[in-house]
Short mmCIF file of C-alpha atoms in Angstrom, two decimals:
data_model
loop_
_atom_site.label_atom_id
_atom_site.label_comp_id
_atom_site.label_asym_id
_atom_site.label_seq_id
_atom_site.Cartn_x
_atom_site.Cartn_y
_atom_site.Cartn_z
CA UNK A 1 -34.26 11.74 111.97
CA UNK A 2 -34.91 11.31 108.25
CA UNK A 3 -34.02 7.81 107.08
CA UNK A 4 -34.71 5.47 104.21
CA UNK A 5 -36.06 6.14 100.73
CA UNK A 6 -35.95 9.85 99.85
CA UNK A 7 -36.93 11.19 96.45
CA UNK A 8 -34.97 13.95 94.72
CA UNK A 9 -38.19 15.28 93.23
CA UNK A 10 -38.41 16.58 89.69
CA UNK A 11 -39.98 20.00 89.11
CA UNK A 12 -42.74 19.54 86.50
CA UNK A 13 -42.98 22.32 83.95
CA UNK A 14 -45.39 23.48 81.28
CA UNK A 15 -44.40 23.97 77.65
CA UNK A 16 -43.97 27.70 78.26
CA UNK A 17 -41.41 26.97 80.98
CA UNK A 18 -43.63 27.82 83.94
CA UNK A 19 -43.89 25.42 86.87
CA UNK A 20 -46.80 22.99 86.59
CA UNK A 21 -48.14 23.11 90.14
CA UNK A 22 -51.03 20.76 89.41
CA UNK A 23 -48.55 18.06 88.41
CA UNK A 24 -46.37 18.90 91.40
CA UNK A 25 -49.30 18.26 93.73
CA UNK A 26 -50.00 15.00 91.92
CA UNK A 27 -46.37 13.94 92.37
CA UNK A 28 -46.40 14.67 96.09
CA UNK A 29 -49.58 12.63 96.54
CA UNK A 30 -48.08 9.81 94.50
CA UNK A 31 -45.03 9.60 96.74
CA UNK A 32 -47.05 9.68 99.92
CA UNK A 33 -49.25 6.88 98.60
CA UNK A 34 -46.20 4.84 97.55
CA UNK A 35 -44.52 5.16 100.96
CA UNK A 36 -41.59 7.44 100.16
CA UNK A 37 -39.96 8.49 103.44
CA UNK A 38 -39.09 12.10 102.54
CA UNK A 39 -39.05 14.52 99.61
CA UNK A 40 -36.23 16.80 98.47
CA UNK A 41 -37.65 19.88 96.73
CA UNK A 42 -35.54 21.84 94.23
CA UNK A 43 -32.32 19.90 94.41
CA UNK A 44 -30.29 19.04 91.33
CA UNK A 45 -33.06 16.83 89.96
CA UNK A 46 -35.53 19.64 90.62
CA UNK A 47 -33.55 21.92 88.27
CA UNK A 48 -32.36 24.27 90.98
CA UNK A 49 -29.73 25.71 88.64
CA UNK A 50 -32.37 27.23 86.35
CA UNK A 51 -34.92 28.42 88.92
CA UNK A 52 -34.46 32.00 90.15
CA UNK A 53 -34.61 32.46 93.91
CA UNK A 54 -38.23 33.64 94.01
CA UNK A 55 -39.42 30.65 91.98
CA UNK A 56 -37.17 28.26 93.91
CA UNK A 57 -38.81 29.34 97.17
CA UNK A 58 -42.28 29.15 95.65
CA UNK A 59 -41.74 25.52 94.56
CA UNK A 60 -40.47 24.55 98.01
CA UNK A 61 -43.41 26.31 99.65
CA UNK A 62 -45.92 24.51 97.43
CA UNK A 63 -44.26 21.16 98.08
CA UNK A 64 -44.53 21.70 101.83
CA UNK A 65 -48.15 22.77 101.42
CA UNK A 66 -49.04 19.73 99.33
CA UNK A 67 -47.24 17.37 101.74
CA UNK A 68 -49.23 18.87 104.64
CA UNK A 69 -47.04 17.31 107.30
CA UNK A 70 -47.55 13.76 106.05
CA UNK A 71 -43.95 13.40 104.89
CA UNK A 72 -40.86 15.51 105.65
CA UNK A 73 -39.76 17.96 102.96
CA UNK A 74 -36.10 18.88 102.56
CA UNK A 75 -35.53 22.15 100.72
CA UNK A 76 -32.54 22.68 98.47
CA UNK A 77 -30.46 25.68 99.53
CA UNK A 78 -27.23 25.24 97.58
CA UNK A 79 -25.58 27.95 95.50
CA UNK A 80 -22.13 28.78 94.21
CA UNK A 81 -22.15 32.07 96.13
CA UNK A 82 -22.35 31.87 99.92
CA UNK A 83 -24.50 35.01 100.10
CA UNK A 84 -27.05 33.46 97.74
CA UNK A 85 -27.08 30.20 99.73
CA UNK A 86 -27.77 32.21 102.87
CA UNK A 87 -30.56 34.09 101.09
CA UNK A 88 -32.14 30.78 100.05
CA UNK A 89 -31.74 29.46 103.59
CA UNK A 90 -33.36 32.44 105.28
CA UNK A 91 -36.20 32.49 102.75
CA UNK A 92 -37.06 28.87 103.59
CA UNK A 93 -36.78 29.26 107.36
CA UNK A 94 -40.52 29.74 107.90
CA UNK A 95 -41.84 27.44 105.17
CA UNK A 96 -42.00 24.29 107.29
CA UNK A 97 -39.11 22.33 105.78
CA UNK A 98 -37.69 19.57 107.98
CA UNK A 99 -34.13 20.19 106.77
CA UNK A 100 -32.17 21.78 103.94
CA UNK A 101 -29.77 20.23 101.45
CA UNK A 102 -26.84 22.36 100.32
CA UNK A 103 -24.68 21.30 97.39
CA UNK A 104 -21.03 22.32 97.44
CA UNK A 105 -20.46 25.64 95.65
CA UNK A 106 -19.98 24.79 92.00
CA UNK A 107 -17.77 26.17 89.22
CA UNK A 108 -15.56 28.35 91.44
CA UNK A 109 -13.82 25.29 93.01
CA UNK A 110 -13.37 26.32 96.65
CA UNK A 111 -10.60 24.84 98.78
CA UNK A 112 -11.43 22.70 101.84
CA UNK A 113 -10.97 25.86 103.92
CA UNK A 114 -13.49 27.64 101.71
CA UNK A 115 -15.99 24.78 101.93
CA UNK A 116 -15.81 24.79 105.71
CA UNK A 117 -16.27 28.56 105.89
CA UNK A 118 -19.17 28.39 103.42
CA UNK A 119 -21.11 25.74 105.31
CA UNK A 120 -20.45 27.34 108.68
CA UNK A 121 -21.84 30.64 107.40
CA UNK A 122 -24.95 28.99 105.94
CA UNK A 123 -25.61 26.95 109.08
CA UNK A 124 -25.19 30.04 111.27
CA UNK A 125 -28.01 31.77 109.39
CA UNK A 126 -30.68 29.31 110.61
CA UNK A 127 -31.58 26.77 113.27
CA UNK A 128 -32.97 24.32 110.72
CA UNK A 129 -30.95 21.11 110.20
CA UNK A 130 -28.51 21.23 107.31
CA UNK A 131 -27.38 18.35 105.09
CA UNK A 132 -24.16 18.74 103.13
CA UNK A 133 -24.15 17.53 99.53
CA UNK A 134 -21.07 16.29 97.70
CA UNK A 135 -21.41 15.59 93.95
CA UNK A 136 -18.05 16.35 92.32
CA UNK A 137 -19.18 15.05 88.92
CA UNK A 138 -21.39 18.13 88.64
CA UNK A 139 -19.65 20.73 90.78
CA UNK A 140 -15.94 20.26 90.00
CA UNK A 141 -15.12 20.14 93.72
CA UNK A 142 -14.86 17.05 95.93
CA UNK A 143 -15.62 17.50 99.63
CA UNK A 144 -13.47 14.82 101.23
CA UNK A 145 -14.48 12.98 104.42
CA UNK A 146 -11.78 14.84 106.33
CA UNK A 147 -13.44 18.12 105.38
CA UNK A 148 -16.89 16.87 106.35
CA UNK A 149 -15.50 15.80 109.73
CA UNK A 150 -14.55 19.40 110.52
CA UNK A 151 -18.20 20.42 110.20
CA UNK A 152 -19.68 17.78 112.50
CA UNK A 153 -19.30 20.05 115.52
CA UNK A 154 -21.71 22.59 114.00
CA UNK A 155 -24.95 21.76 115.89
CA UNK A 156 -27.38 21.97 112.98
CA UNK A 157 -25.19 20.24 110.37
CA UNK A 158 -26.65 16.76 110.71
CA UNK A 159 -25.44 14.76 107.73
CA UNK A 160 -24.07 14.52 104.22
CA UNK A 161 -25.35 13.32 100.87
CA UNK A 162 -22.41 11.54 99.28
CA UNK A 163 -22.87 11.13 95.52
CA UNK A 164 -19.46 9.94 94.36
CA UNK A 165 -20.42 6.26 94.23
CA UNK A 166 -17.23 5.52 96.19
CA UNK A 167 -18.37 2.98 98.78
CA UNK A 168 -15.11 3.18 100.71
CA UNK A 169 -16.23 6.58 101.93
CA UNK A 170 -19.05 5.13 104.01
CA UNK A 171 -16.70 3.60 106.58
CA UNK A 172 -14.41 6.62 106.46
CA UNK A 173 -17.24 9.08 107.06
CA UNK A 174 -18.68 6.95 109.85
CA UNK A 175 -15.27 6.70 111.52
CA UNK A 176 -14.58 10.42 111.31
CA UNK A 177 -18.10 11.77 111.91
CA UNK A 178 -19.55 9.37 114.49
CA UNK A 179 -22.63 7.20 114.70
CA UNK A 180 -25.14 10.04 114.98
CA UNK A 181 -24.11 11.81 111.76
CA UNK A 182 -26.51 10.96 108.95
CA UNK A 183 -25.05 9.43 105.79
CA UNK A 184 -27.15 9.58 102.63
CA UNK A 185 -26.27 8.04 99.28
CA UNK A 186 -26.77 10.15 96.19
CA UNK A 187 -25.90 7.35 93.77
CA UNK A 188 -28.70 4.92 92.90
CA UNK A 189 -26.38 2.30 91.40
CA UNK A 190 -24.52 1.80 94.69
CA UNK A 191 -27.32 2.73 97.09
CA UNK A 192 -28.07 -0.79 98.32
CA UNK A 193 -24.42 -1.39 99.24
CA UNK A 194 -24.18 2.06 100.81
CA UNK A 195 -27.03 1.22 103.18
CA UNK A 196 -25.71 -2.22 104.08
CA UNK A 197 -22.35 -0.63 104.91
CA UNK A 198 -23.96 1.68 107.45
CA UNK A 199 -25.70 4.46 105.53
CA UNK A 200 -28.97 5.94 106.75
CA UNK A 201 -30.82 6.68 103.54
CA UNK A 202 -30.79 7.39 99.82
CA UNK A 203 -31.70 10.63 98.06
CA UNK A 204 -32.66 9.10 94.76
CA UNK A 205 -33.41 10.00 91.15
CA UNK A 206 -34.94 6.61 90.27
CA UNK A 207 -37.30 6.95 93.22
CA UNK A 208 -39.26 9.44 91.10
CA UNK A 209 -40.62 6.58 88.97
CA UNK A 210 -40.19 3.41 91.08
CA UNK A 211 -40.94 4.65 94.61
CA UNK A 212 -42.53 1.50 96.00
CA UNK A 213 -39.82 -0.80 94.67
CA UNK A 214 -37.07 1.57 95.78
CA UNK A 215 -38.49 1.73 99.29
CA UNK A 216 -38.61 -2.08 99.43
CA UNK A 217 -34.91 -2.15 98.64
CA UNK A 218 -34.04 0.53 101.19
CA UNK A 219 -36.11 -0.99 103.97
CA UNK A 220 -34.58 -4.43 103.44
CA UNK A 221 -31.03 -3.05 103.31
CA UNK A 222 -31.53 -1.01 106.48
CA UNK A 223 -32.82 -4.12 108.25
CA UNK A 224 -29.77 -6.08 107.14
CA UNK A 225 -31.82 -8.44 104.97
CA UNK A 226 -29.31 -8.74 102.14
CA UNK A 227 -31.26 -11.28 100.11
CA UNK A 228 -34.46 -9.23 100.17
CA UNK A 229 -32.55 -6.07 99.27
CA UNK A 230 -30.90 -7.80 96.31
CA UNK A 231 -34.22 -9.16 95.15
CA UNK A 232 -35.84 -5.73 95.33
CA UNK A 233 -32.93 -4.09 93.54
CA UNK A 234 -32.67 -6.57 90.65
CA UNK A 235 -35.46 -5.24 88.38
CA UNK A 236 -34.20 -1.66 88.80
CA UNK A 237 -30.54 -2.14 87.92
CA UNK A 238 -30.89 -1.36 84.21
CA UNK A 239 -33.01 1.66 85.13
CA UNK A 240 -30.31 3.07 87.40
CA UNK A 241 -27.97 3.18 84.41
CA UNK A 242 -30.51 4.29 81.81
CA UNK A 243 -31.62 7.29 83.87
CA UNK A 244 -28.18 8.78 83.33
CA UNK A 245 -27.91 8.20 79.56
CA UNK A 246 -28.14 11.99 79.35
CA UNK A 247 -27.75 14.61 82.06
CA UNK A 248 -30.12 14.28 84.99
CA UNK A 249 -33.04 15.13 85.07
CA UNK A 250 -33.52 14.79 81.30
CA UNK A 251 -34.26 11.02 81.28
CA UNK A 252 -36.30 10.88 84.49
CA UNK A 253 -38.60 13.73 83.39
CA UNK A 254 -39.17 11.96 80.07
CA UNK A 255 -39.96 8.72 81.91
CA UNK A 256 -42.30 10.44 84.36
CA UNK A 257 -44.19 11.96 81.45
CA UNK A 258 -44.48 8.59 79.71
CA UNK A 259 -45.93 7.18 82.93
CA UNK A 260 -48.51 9.96 83.14
CA UNK A 261 -47.09 11.27 86.42
CA UNK A 262 -46.65 14.75 84.94
CA UNK A 263 -48.69 16.36 82.18
CA UNK A 264 -45.64 17.47 80.14
CA UNK A 265 -41.98 16.51 80.06
CA UNK A 266 -40.69 20.05 79.50
CA UNK A 267 -37.22 20.89 80.80
CA UNK A 268 -35.46 24.24 80.92
CA UNK A 269 -32.58 25.29 78.72
CA UNK A 270 -29.70 24.70 78.53
CA UNK A 271 -31.02 21.16 79.04
CA UNK A 272 -33.21 19.76 76.30
CA UNK A 273 -35.65 16.86 76.15
CA UNK A 274 -34.36 13.30 75.80
CA UNK A 275 -32.75 12.52 72.44
CA UNK A 276 -34.66 10.08 70.25
CA UNK A 277 -31.75 7.64 70.23
CA UNK A 278 -32.26 6.93 73.94
CA UNK A 279 -36.02 6.37 73.94
CA UNK A 280 -35.75 2.64 73.29
CA UNK A 281 -33.03 2.18 75.90
CA UNK A 282 -35.05 3.88 78.60
CA UNK A 283 -38.31 2.16 77.65
CA UNK A 284 -36.59 -1.23 77.86
CA UNK A 285 -35.17 -0.40 81.29
CA UNK A 286 -38.61 0.76 82.43
CA UNK A 287 -40.12 -2.48 81.18
CA UNK A 288 -37.52 -4.49 83.11
CA UNK A 289 -38.41 -2.46 86.21
CA UNK A 290 -42.09 -3.40 85.69
CA UNK A 291 -43.13 0.16 84.97
CA UNK A 292 -46.27 0.69 82.93
CA UNK A 293 -46.08 3.43 80.30
CA UNK A 294 -48.84 5.23 78.47
#
């Protein structure tokens, strides 16, 4: 089972828009050294929306190769068309991913019945564990706990990433889905509370740039050490907010570049690099989080 501190890894890119695989390898090594428990490749933070299928699969494959079995890799397989999600799923089946993370179909706003049919079809196309992903702020559809509960019986649907920030859902999901169903937070600002309420892990944006500190917080929260978790969280609180001053992953890619973790901070259109007006805000939050910048 995949627990704890999980990074929603950025996809480093060169100025011409191509993927910077040298920086990607460096990032994977960095997270292994820092103790990150698992890596999500080509999720929202990895700019899945602007990577064509062939490139998407190539990035996941390289991430698995660079990890070399030292840390589990979860491949993103979400799409707004079920057929495309199945294509992504089948293409990753032999890459060595430990699981896949599938965001709810976005833009077309499926009903609960449609969500259930979608995830059943994707899960049926593979034996690899599947993690549902609910982030209504980006998809315009909210997968309610009652809908998730109807997918628990699918053998290879093992958990859900819940990114609403609504902590009341932890108890509801646990009640409806049982103790063995994995609950992952997708909201850094409420992650500590999510874990203390019974969550299993956090798929995090901030983890890209504060992996050691984030793991300290997760480990303490999972052990029930509230004081230690609060102490670990404190220097990161401003960062959790600052990293969403513009659309993710704009701020975190800028921060990673300033830290020297990636050679360039390029991001694909229609997203653009961090506006000048937010540089000071993010630098101050990074300073408070004890991050050294170049």
